Coordinates of C-alpha atoms and ligand atoms in Angstrom, one line a residue:
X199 CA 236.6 99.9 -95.3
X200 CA 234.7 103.4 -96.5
X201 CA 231.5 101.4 -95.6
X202 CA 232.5 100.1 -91.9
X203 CA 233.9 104.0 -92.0
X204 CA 230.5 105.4 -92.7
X205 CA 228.5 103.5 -90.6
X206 CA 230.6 105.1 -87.5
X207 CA 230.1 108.1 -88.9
X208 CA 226.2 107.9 -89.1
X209 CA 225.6 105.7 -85.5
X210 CA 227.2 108.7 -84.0
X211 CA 225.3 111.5 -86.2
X212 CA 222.1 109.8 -85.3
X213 CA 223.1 110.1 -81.7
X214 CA 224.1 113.7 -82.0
X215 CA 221.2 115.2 -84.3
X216 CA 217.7 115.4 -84.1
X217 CA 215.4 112.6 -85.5
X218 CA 214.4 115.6 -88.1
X219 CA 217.9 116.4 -88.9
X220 CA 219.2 113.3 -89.6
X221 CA 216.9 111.9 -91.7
X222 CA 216.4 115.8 -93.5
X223 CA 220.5 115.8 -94.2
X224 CA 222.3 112.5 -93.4
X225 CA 219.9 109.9 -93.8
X226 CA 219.7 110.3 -97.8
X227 CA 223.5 110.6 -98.1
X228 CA 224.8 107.8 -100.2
X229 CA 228.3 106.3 -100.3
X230 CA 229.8 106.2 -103.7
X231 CA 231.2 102.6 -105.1
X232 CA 233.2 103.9 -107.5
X233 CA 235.3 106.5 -105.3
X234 CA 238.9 106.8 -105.3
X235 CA 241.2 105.0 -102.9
X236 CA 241.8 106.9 -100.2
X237 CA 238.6 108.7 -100.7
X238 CA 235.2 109.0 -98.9
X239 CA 232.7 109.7 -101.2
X240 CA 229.3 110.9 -100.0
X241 CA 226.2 111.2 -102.7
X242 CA 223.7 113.8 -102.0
X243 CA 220.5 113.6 -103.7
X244 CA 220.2 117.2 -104.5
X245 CA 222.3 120.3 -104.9
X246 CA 220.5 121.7 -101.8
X247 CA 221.4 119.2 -99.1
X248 CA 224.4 119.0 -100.2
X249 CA 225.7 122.2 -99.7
X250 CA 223.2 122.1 -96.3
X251 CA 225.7 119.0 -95.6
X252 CA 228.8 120.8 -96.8
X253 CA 227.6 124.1 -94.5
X254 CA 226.7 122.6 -91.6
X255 CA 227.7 118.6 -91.1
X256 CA 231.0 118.5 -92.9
X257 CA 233.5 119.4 -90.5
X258 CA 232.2 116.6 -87.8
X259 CA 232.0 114.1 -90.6
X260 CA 235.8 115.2 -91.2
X261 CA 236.3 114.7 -87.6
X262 CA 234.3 111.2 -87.6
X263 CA 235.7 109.4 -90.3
X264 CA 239.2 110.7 -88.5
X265 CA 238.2 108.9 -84.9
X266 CA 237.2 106.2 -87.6
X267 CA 240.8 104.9 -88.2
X268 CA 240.8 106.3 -91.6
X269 CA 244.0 107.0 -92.7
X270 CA 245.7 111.0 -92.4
X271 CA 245.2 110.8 -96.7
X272 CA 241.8 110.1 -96.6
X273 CA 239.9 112.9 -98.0
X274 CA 236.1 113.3 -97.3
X275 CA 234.3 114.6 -100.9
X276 CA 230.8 115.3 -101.2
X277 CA 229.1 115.4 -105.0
X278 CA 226.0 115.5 -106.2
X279 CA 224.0 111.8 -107.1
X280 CA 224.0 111.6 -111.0
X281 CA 220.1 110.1 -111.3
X282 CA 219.2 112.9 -108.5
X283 CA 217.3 114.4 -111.0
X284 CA 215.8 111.5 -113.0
X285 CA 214.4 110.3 -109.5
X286 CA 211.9 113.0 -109.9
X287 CA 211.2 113.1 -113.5
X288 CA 210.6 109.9 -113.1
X289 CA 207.4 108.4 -115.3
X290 CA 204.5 108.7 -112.6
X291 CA 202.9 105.4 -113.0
X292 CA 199.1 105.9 -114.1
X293 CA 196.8 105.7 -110.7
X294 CA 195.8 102.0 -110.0
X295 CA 192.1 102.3 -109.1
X296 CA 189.2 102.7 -110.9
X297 CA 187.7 106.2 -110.8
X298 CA 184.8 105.9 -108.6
X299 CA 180.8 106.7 -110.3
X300 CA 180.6 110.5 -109.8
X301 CA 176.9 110.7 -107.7
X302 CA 174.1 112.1 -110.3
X303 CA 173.7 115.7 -110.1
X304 CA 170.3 116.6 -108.1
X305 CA 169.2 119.4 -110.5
X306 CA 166.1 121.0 -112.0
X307 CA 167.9 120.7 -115.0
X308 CA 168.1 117.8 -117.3
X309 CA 171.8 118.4 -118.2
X310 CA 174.2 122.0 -117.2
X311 CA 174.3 124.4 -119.4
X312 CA 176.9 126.8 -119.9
X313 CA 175.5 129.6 -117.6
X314 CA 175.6 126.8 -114.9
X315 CA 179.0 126.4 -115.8
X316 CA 180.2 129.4 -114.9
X317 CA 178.1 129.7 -112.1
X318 CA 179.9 126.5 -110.9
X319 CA 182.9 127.9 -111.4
X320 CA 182.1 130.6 -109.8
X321 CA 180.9 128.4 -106.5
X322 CA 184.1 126.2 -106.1
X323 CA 186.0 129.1 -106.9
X324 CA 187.6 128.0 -109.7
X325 CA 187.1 130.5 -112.4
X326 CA 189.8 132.1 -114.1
X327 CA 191.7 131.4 -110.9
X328 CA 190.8 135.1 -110.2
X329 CA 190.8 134.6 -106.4
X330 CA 194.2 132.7 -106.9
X331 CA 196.1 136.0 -105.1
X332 CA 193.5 137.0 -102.5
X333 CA 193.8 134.0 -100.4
X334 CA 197.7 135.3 -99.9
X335 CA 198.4 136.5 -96.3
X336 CA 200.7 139.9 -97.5
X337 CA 201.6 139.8 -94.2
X338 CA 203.7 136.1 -94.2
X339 CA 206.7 137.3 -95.6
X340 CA 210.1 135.8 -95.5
X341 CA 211.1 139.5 -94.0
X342 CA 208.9 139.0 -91.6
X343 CA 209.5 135.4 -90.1
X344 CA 212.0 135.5 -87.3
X345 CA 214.7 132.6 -88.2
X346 CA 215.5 130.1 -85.3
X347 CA 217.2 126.8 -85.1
X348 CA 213.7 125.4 -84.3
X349 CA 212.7 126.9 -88.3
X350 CA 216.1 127.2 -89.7
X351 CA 215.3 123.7 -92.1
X352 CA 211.8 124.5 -93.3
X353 CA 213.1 128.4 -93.7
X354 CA 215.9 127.4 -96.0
X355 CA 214.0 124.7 -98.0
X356 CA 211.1 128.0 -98.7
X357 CA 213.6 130.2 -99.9
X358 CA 215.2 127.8 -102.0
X359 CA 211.4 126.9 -103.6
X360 CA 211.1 130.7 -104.0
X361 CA 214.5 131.0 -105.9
X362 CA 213.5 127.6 -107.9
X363 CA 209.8 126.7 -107.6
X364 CA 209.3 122.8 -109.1
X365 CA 212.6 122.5 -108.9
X366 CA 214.3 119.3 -107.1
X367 CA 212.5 120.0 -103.4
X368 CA 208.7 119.3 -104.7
X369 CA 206.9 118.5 -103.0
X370 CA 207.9 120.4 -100.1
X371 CA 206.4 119.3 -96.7
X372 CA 206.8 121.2 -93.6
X373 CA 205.6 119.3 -90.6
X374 CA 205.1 120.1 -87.0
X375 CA 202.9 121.1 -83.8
X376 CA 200.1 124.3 -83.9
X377 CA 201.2 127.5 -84.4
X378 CA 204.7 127.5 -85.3
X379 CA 205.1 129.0 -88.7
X380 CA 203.8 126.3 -91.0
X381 CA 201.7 128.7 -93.0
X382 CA 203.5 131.5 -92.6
X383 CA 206.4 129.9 -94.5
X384 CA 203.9 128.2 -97.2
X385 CA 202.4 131.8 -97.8
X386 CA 205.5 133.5 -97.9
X387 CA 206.9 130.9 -100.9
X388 CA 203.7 131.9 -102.3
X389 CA 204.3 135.7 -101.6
X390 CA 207.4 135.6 -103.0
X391 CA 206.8 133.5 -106.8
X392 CA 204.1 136.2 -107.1
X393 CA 206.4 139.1 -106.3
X394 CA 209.5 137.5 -108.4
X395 CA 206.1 137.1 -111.3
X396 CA 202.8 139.0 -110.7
X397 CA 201.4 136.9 -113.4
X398 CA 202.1 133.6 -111.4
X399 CA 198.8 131.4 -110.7
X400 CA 199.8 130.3 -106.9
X401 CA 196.8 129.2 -105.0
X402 CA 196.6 128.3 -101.0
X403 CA 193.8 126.5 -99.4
X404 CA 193.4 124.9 -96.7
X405 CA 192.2 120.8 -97.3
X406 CA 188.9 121.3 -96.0
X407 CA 188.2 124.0 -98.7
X408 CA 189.8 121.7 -101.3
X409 CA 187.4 118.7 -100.1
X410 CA 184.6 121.5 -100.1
X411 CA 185.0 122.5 -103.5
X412 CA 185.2 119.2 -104.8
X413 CA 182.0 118.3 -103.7
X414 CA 180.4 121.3 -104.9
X415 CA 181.9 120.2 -108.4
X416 CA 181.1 116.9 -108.0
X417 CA 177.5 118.1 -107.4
X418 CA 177.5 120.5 -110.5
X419 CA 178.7 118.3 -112.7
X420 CA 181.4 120.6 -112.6
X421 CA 184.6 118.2 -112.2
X422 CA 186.4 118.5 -115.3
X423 CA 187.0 122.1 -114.8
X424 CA 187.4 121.5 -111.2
X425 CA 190.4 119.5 -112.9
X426 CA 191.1 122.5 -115.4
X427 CA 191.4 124.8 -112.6
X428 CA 194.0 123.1 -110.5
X429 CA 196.0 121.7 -113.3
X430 CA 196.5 125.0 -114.4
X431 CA 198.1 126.6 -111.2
X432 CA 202.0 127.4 -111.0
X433 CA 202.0 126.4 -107.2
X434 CA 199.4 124.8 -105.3
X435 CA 199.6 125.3 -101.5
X436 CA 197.7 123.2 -99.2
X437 CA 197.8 123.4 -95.5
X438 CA 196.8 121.0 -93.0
X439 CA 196.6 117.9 -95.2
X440 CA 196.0 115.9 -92.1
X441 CA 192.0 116.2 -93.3
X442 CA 192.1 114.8 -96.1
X443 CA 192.5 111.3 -93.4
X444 CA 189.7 109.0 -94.5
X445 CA 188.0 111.1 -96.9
X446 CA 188.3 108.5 -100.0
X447 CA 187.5 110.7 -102.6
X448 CA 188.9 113.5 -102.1
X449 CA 192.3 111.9 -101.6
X450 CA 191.8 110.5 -105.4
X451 CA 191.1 113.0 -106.8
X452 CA 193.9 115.3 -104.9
X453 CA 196.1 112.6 -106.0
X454 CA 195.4 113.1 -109.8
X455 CA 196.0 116.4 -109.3
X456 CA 199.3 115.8 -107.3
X457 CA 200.4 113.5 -110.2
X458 CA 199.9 116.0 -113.0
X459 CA 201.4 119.2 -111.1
X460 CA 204.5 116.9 -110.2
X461 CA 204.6 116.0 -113.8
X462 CA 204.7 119.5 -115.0
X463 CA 207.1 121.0 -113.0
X464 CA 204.7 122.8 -111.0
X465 CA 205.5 123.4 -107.5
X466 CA 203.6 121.8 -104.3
X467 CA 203.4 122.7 -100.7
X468 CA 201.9 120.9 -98.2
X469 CA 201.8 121.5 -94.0
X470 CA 200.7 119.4 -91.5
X471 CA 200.6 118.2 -88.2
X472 CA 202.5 115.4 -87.6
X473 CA 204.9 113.3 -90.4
X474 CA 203.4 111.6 -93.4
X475 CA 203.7 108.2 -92.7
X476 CA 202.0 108.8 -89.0
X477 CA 198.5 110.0 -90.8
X478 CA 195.8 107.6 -90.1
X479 CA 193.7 107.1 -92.6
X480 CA 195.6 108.3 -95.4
X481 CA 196.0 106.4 -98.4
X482 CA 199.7 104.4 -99.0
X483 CA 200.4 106.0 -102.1
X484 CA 200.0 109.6 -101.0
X485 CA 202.0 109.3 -97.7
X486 CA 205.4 107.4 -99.8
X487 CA 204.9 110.4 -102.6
X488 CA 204.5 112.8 -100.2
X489 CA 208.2 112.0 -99.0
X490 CA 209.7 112.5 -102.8
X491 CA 210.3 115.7 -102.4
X492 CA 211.3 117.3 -99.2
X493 CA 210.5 116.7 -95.8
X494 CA 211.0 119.2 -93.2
X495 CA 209.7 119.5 -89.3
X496 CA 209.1 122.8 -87.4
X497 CA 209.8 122.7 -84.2
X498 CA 208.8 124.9 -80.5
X499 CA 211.1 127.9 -80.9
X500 CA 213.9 128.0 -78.1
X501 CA 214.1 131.0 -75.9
X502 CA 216.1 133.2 -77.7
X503 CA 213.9 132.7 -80.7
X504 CA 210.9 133.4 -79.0
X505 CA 212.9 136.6 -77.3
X506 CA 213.1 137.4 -81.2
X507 CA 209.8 137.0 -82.3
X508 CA 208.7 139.4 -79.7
X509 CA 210.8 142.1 -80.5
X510 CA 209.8 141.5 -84.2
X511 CA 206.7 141.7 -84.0
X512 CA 206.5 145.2 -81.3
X513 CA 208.8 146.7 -83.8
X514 CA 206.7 145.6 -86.5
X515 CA 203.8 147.5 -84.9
X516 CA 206.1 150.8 -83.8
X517 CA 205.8 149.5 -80.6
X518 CA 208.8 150.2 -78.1
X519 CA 209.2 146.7 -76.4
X520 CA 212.4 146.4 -73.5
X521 CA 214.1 143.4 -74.1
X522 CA 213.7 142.6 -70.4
X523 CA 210.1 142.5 -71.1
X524 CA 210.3 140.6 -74.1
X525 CA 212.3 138.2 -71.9
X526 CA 209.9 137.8 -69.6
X527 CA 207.0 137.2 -71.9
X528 CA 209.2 134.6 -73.7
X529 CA 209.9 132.9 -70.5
X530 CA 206.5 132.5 -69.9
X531 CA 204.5 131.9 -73.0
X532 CA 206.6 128.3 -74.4
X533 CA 203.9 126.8 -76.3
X534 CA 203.6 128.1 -79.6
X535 CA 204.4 131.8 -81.5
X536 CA 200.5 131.8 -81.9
X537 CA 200.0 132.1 -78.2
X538 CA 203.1 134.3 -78.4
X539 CA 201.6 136.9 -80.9
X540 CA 198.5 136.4 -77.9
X541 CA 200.1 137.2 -75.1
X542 CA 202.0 140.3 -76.9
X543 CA 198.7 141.9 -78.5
X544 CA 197.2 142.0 -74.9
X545 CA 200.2 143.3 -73.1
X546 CA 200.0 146.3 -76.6
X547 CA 196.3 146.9 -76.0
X548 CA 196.7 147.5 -72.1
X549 CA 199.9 149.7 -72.5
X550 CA 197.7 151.8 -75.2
X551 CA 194.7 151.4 -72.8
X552 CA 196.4 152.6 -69.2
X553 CA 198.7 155.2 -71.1
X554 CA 201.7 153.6 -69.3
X555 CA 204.9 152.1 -71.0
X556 CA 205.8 148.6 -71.2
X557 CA 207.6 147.1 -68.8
X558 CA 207.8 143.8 -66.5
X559 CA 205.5 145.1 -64.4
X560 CA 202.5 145.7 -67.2
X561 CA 203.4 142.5 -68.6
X562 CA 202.8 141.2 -65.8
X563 CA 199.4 142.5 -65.0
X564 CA 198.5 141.7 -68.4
X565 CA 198.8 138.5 -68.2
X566 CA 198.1 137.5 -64.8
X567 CA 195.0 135.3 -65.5
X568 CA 197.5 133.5 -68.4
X569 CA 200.4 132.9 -66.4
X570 CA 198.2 131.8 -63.3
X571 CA 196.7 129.1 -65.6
X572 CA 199.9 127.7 -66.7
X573 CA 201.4 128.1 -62.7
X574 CA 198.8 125.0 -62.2
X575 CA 199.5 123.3 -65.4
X576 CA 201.4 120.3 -64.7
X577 CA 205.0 120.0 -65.4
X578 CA 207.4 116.7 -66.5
X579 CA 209.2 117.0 -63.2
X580 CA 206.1 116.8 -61.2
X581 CA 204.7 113.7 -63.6
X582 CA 207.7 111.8 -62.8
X583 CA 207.5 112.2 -59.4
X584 CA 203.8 111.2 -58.9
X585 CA 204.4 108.2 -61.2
X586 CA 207.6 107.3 -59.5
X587 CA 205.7 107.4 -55.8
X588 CA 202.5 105.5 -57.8
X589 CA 204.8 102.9 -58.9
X590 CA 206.9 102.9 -55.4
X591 CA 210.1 103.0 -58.2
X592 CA 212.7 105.6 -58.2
X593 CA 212.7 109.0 -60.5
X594 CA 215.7 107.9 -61.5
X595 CA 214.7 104.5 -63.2
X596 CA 212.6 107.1 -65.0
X597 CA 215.3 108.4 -66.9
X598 CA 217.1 104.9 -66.9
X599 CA 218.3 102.7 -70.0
X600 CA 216.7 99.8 -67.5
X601 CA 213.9 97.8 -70.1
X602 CA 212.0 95.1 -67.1
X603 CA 208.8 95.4 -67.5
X604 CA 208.3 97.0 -63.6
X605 CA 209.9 100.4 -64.5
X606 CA 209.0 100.2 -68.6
X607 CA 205.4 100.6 -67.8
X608 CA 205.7 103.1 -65.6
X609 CA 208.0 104.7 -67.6
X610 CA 205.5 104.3 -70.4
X611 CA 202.4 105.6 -68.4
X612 CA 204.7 109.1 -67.8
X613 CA 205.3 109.7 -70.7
X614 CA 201.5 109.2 -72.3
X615 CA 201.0 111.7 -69.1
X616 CA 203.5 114.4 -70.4
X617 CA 202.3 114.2 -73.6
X618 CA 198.4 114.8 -72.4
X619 CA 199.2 116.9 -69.6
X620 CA 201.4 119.7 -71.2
X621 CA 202.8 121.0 -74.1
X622 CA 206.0 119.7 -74.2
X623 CA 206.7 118.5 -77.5
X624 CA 207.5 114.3 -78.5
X625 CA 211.1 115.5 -78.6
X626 CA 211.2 117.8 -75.1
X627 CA 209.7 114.5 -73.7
X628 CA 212.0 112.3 -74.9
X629 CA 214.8 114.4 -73.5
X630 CA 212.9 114.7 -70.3
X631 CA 213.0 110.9 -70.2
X632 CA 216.8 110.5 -70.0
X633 CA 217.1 111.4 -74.3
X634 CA 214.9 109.1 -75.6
X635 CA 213.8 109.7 -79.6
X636 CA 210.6 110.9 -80.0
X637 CA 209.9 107.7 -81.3
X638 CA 209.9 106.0 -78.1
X639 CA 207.3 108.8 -76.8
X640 CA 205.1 108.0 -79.6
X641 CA 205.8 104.4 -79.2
X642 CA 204.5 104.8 -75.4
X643 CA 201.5 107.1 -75.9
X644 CA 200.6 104.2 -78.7
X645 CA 200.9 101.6 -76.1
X646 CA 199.3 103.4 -73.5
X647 CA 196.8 103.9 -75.2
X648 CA 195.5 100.4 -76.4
X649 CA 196.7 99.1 -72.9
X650 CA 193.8 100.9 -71.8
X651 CA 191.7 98.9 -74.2
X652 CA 192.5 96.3 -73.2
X653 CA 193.6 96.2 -69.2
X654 CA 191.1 97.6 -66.3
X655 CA 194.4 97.3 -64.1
X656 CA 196.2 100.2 -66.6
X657 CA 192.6 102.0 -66.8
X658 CA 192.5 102.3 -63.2
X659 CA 196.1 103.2 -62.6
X660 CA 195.9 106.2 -65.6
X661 CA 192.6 107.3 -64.0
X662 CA 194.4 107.5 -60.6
X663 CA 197.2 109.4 -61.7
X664 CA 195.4 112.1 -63.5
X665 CA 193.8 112.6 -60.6
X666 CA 196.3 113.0 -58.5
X667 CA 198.4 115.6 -61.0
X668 CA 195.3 117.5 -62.1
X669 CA 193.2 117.9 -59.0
Ligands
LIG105 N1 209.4 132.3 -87.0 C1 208.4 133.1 -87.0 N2 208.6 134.4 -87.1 C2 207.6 135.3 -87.1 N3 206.3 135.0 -86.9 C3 206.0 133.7 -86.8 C4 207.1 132.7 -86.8 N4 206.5 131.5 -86.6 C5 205.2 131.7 -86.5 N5 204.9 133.0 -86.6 C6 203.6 133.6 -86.5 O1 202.8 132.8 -85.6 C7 201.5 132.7 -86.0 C8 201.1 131.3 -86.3 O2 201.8 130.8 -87.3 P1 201.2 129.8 -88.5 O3 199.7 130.2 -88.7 O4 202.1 129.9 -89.6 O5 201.2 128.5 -87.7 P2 201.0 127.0 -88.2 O6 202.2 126.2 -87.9 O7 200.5 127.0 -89.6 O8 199.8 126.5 -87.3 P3 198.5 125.7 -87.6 O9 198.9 124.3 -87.7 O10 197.7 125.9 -86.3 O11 197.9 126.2 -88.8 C9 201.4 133.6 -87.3 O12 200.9 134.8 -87.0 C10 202.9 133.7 -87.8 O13 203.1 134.9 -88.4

């Protein structure tokens, strides 16, 4: 009975939240076997979902288990999953590979002495860890990132690192498209341990410069401190782990490291572009450890968001900024908060440059090359309508449930379009296509894709329609 009860409960959560918020918060709930009768007893894995649950989810899962059929005793409780914390203490299973043969060091020197030590050190920047604060952005402070209900998950899951660094959420990794926030929020856990500790070793580095440096150890015999060096660190940050795909070497030796910063309680934060299991050429292992910790997505911000960045960031530089302006802007610019911070730092530099105060009207001179680039750009709407006329089907069957194979192609071939064609996010597209999951958007671009491979008939047809839509 609890168990035909929850499963209502979740078919209609996964309908109502988004992909990222379901399997963030509901997704890892777990029912309890040994509840009361009359009871509903939900297992979080951590203290921090559940009271994310409790805050935010409870009072429609009150509501669901209700419509249910439950009877009017049943009480909904929500604990705390008794091996939550063993889960991550958990013996990390010694690495099953062989270390590869470390290439031979192409020196003048038979073997390194100490002075090339140091100097090693001092090239893959690993000495003393003495850079570990420099690479901090003092800028990428909580105070200074805008919340949103696009950020709202990877903001809370920072703050909470900050209060309790290594703590349950580790690793934490924050997801999502270019420019929204990733590093700020990465830097400002970072900001934060060393403010709380000055002492704190908390290093950030972006993968290629991890890859970098472990070459140049590699290549000064220099790999054992290279070792030293990261083992040591209270918090290791690295952004944009998506290029570490196919680099062999790198990913062993960044899983070692992984493995023993896990081990001792230190904390880890990774960003990238897109989820873990969807990285090509990343090894197994990393992707399902990756996920032991805390997985969170960023997302476009929404209007008012955007509306709030703005006035953030003019206030930020004593800037007087009318909302109807900022309004406007944020209309405008829907991409990203990079192009955002773009499009406000030229609309600054031509109010300081004419003398004249900012209103709709500068903004709009300042940005008239920007905004008549993205009048031509090509929207959804105007996809779906080329592809409908292409396919002689109806818009309509666009945003239908229909699956035959005459309207699931097309369908397919829009959607590969929107996501080339603009910046709508896999989600925005999925809406767009009668509220698909992003899933099915991936699934098409996927399909599209090797279709091409394969068929001259869906090489021709893709060829036509970009044509038509971008000419
Ligand atoms: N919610 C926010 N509030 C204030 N500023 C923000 C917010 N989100 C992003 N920004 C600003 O936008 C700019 C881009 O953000 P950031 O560099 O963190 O993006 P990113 O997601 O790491 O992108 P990339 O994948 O390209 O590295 C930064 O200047 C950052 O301060």
């Amino acid at each position: 009975m609890p168990e035909s009860i929850w499963n209502h409960c979740i078919t209609s959560l996964q309908s109502e939240l988004s992909p990222e918020q379901f399997n963030t918060w509901i997704r890892p709930l777990q029912l309890d076997s040994q509840a009361l009768a009359n009871e509903i007893s939900l297992l979080a894995p951590n203290q921090f979902i559940k009271s994310w649950v409790s805050d935010k989810f409870m009072s429609r899962i009150v509501e669901l288990v209700a419509e249910a059929g439950a009877t009017r005793e049943t009480k909904v409780v929500l604990g705390v999953a008794a091996n939550s914390l063993a889960r991550h203490r958990r013996v990390i299973p010694e690495p099953d590979f062989k270390p590869m043969a470390v290439a031979p060091v192409v020196s003048n020197h038979s073997a390194p002495t100490s002075s090339d030590m140091v100097r090693a050190d001092r090239d893959v920047d690993v000495e003393g860890g003495l850079k570990h604060q420099h690479r901090l952005n003092t800028q990428f402070t909580f105070q200074r990132f805008v919340e949103g209900k696009s950020n709202q998950l990877g903001l809370a899951a920072a703050r909470q690192i900050a209060e309790n660094p290594g703590g349950a959420y580790n690793p934490l990794f924050i997801y999502g498209g270019v420019g929204l926030g990733k590093t700020h929020l990465m830097h400002a856990v970072g900001n934060a341990l060393i403010e709380k500790n000055p002492n704190a070793k908390v290093l950030y580095l972006h993968s290629e410069r991890f890859v970098a440096d472990m070459v140049k150890a590699l290549q000064l015999n220099a790999i054992n401190d290279f070792k030293r060096y990261y083992r040591s660190l209270d918090a290791l940050l690295i952004d944009d782990i998506q290029f570490f795909a196919g680099k062999e070497r790198s990913q062993e030796e960044f899983f070692h490291t992984f493995n023993a910063l896990l081990e001792g309680g230190q904390q880890i934060i990774l960003t990238c572009d897109r989820y873990p299991r969807e990285i090509d050429g990343l090894e197994e292992r990393l992707k399902s450890r990756f996920g032991w910790g805390l997985t969170v997505a960023v997302e476009p911000p929404e209007l008012e968001t955007r509306v709030a960045i703005l006035m953030k960031k003019a206030t930020q530089q004593h800037v007087d900024l009318p909302h109807d302006a900022a309004f406007f802007i944020a209309q405008r610019i829907r991409s990203n908060v990079r192009e955002l911070e773009g499009a406000l730092k030229r609309v600054i530099a031509n109010a300081n440059f004419t003398g004249r105060p900012i209103d709709v009207e500068l903004v709009r001179e300042s940005l008239k090359d920007l905004l008549a680039l993205q009048d031509k750009q090509v929207s959804i709407d105007n996809i779906q309508r080329v592809v409908a006329e292409y396919y002689k089907i109806k818009v309509s069957d666009l945003h239908s449930k229909r699956r035959s194979r005459s309207v699931a192609r097309p369908r397919q071939v829009a959607m590969s379009l929107a996501k080339e064609l603009t910046n709508h996010s896999l989600p925005e597209i999925g809406e767009a296509f009668g509220g698909r999951d992003h899933t099915t958007v991936l699934h098409a671009c996927r399909k599209i894709k090797s279709l091409q491979e394969e068929s001259a008939d869906i090489r021709e047809d893709t060829k036509n329609l970009h044509r038509l839509l971008t000419t």
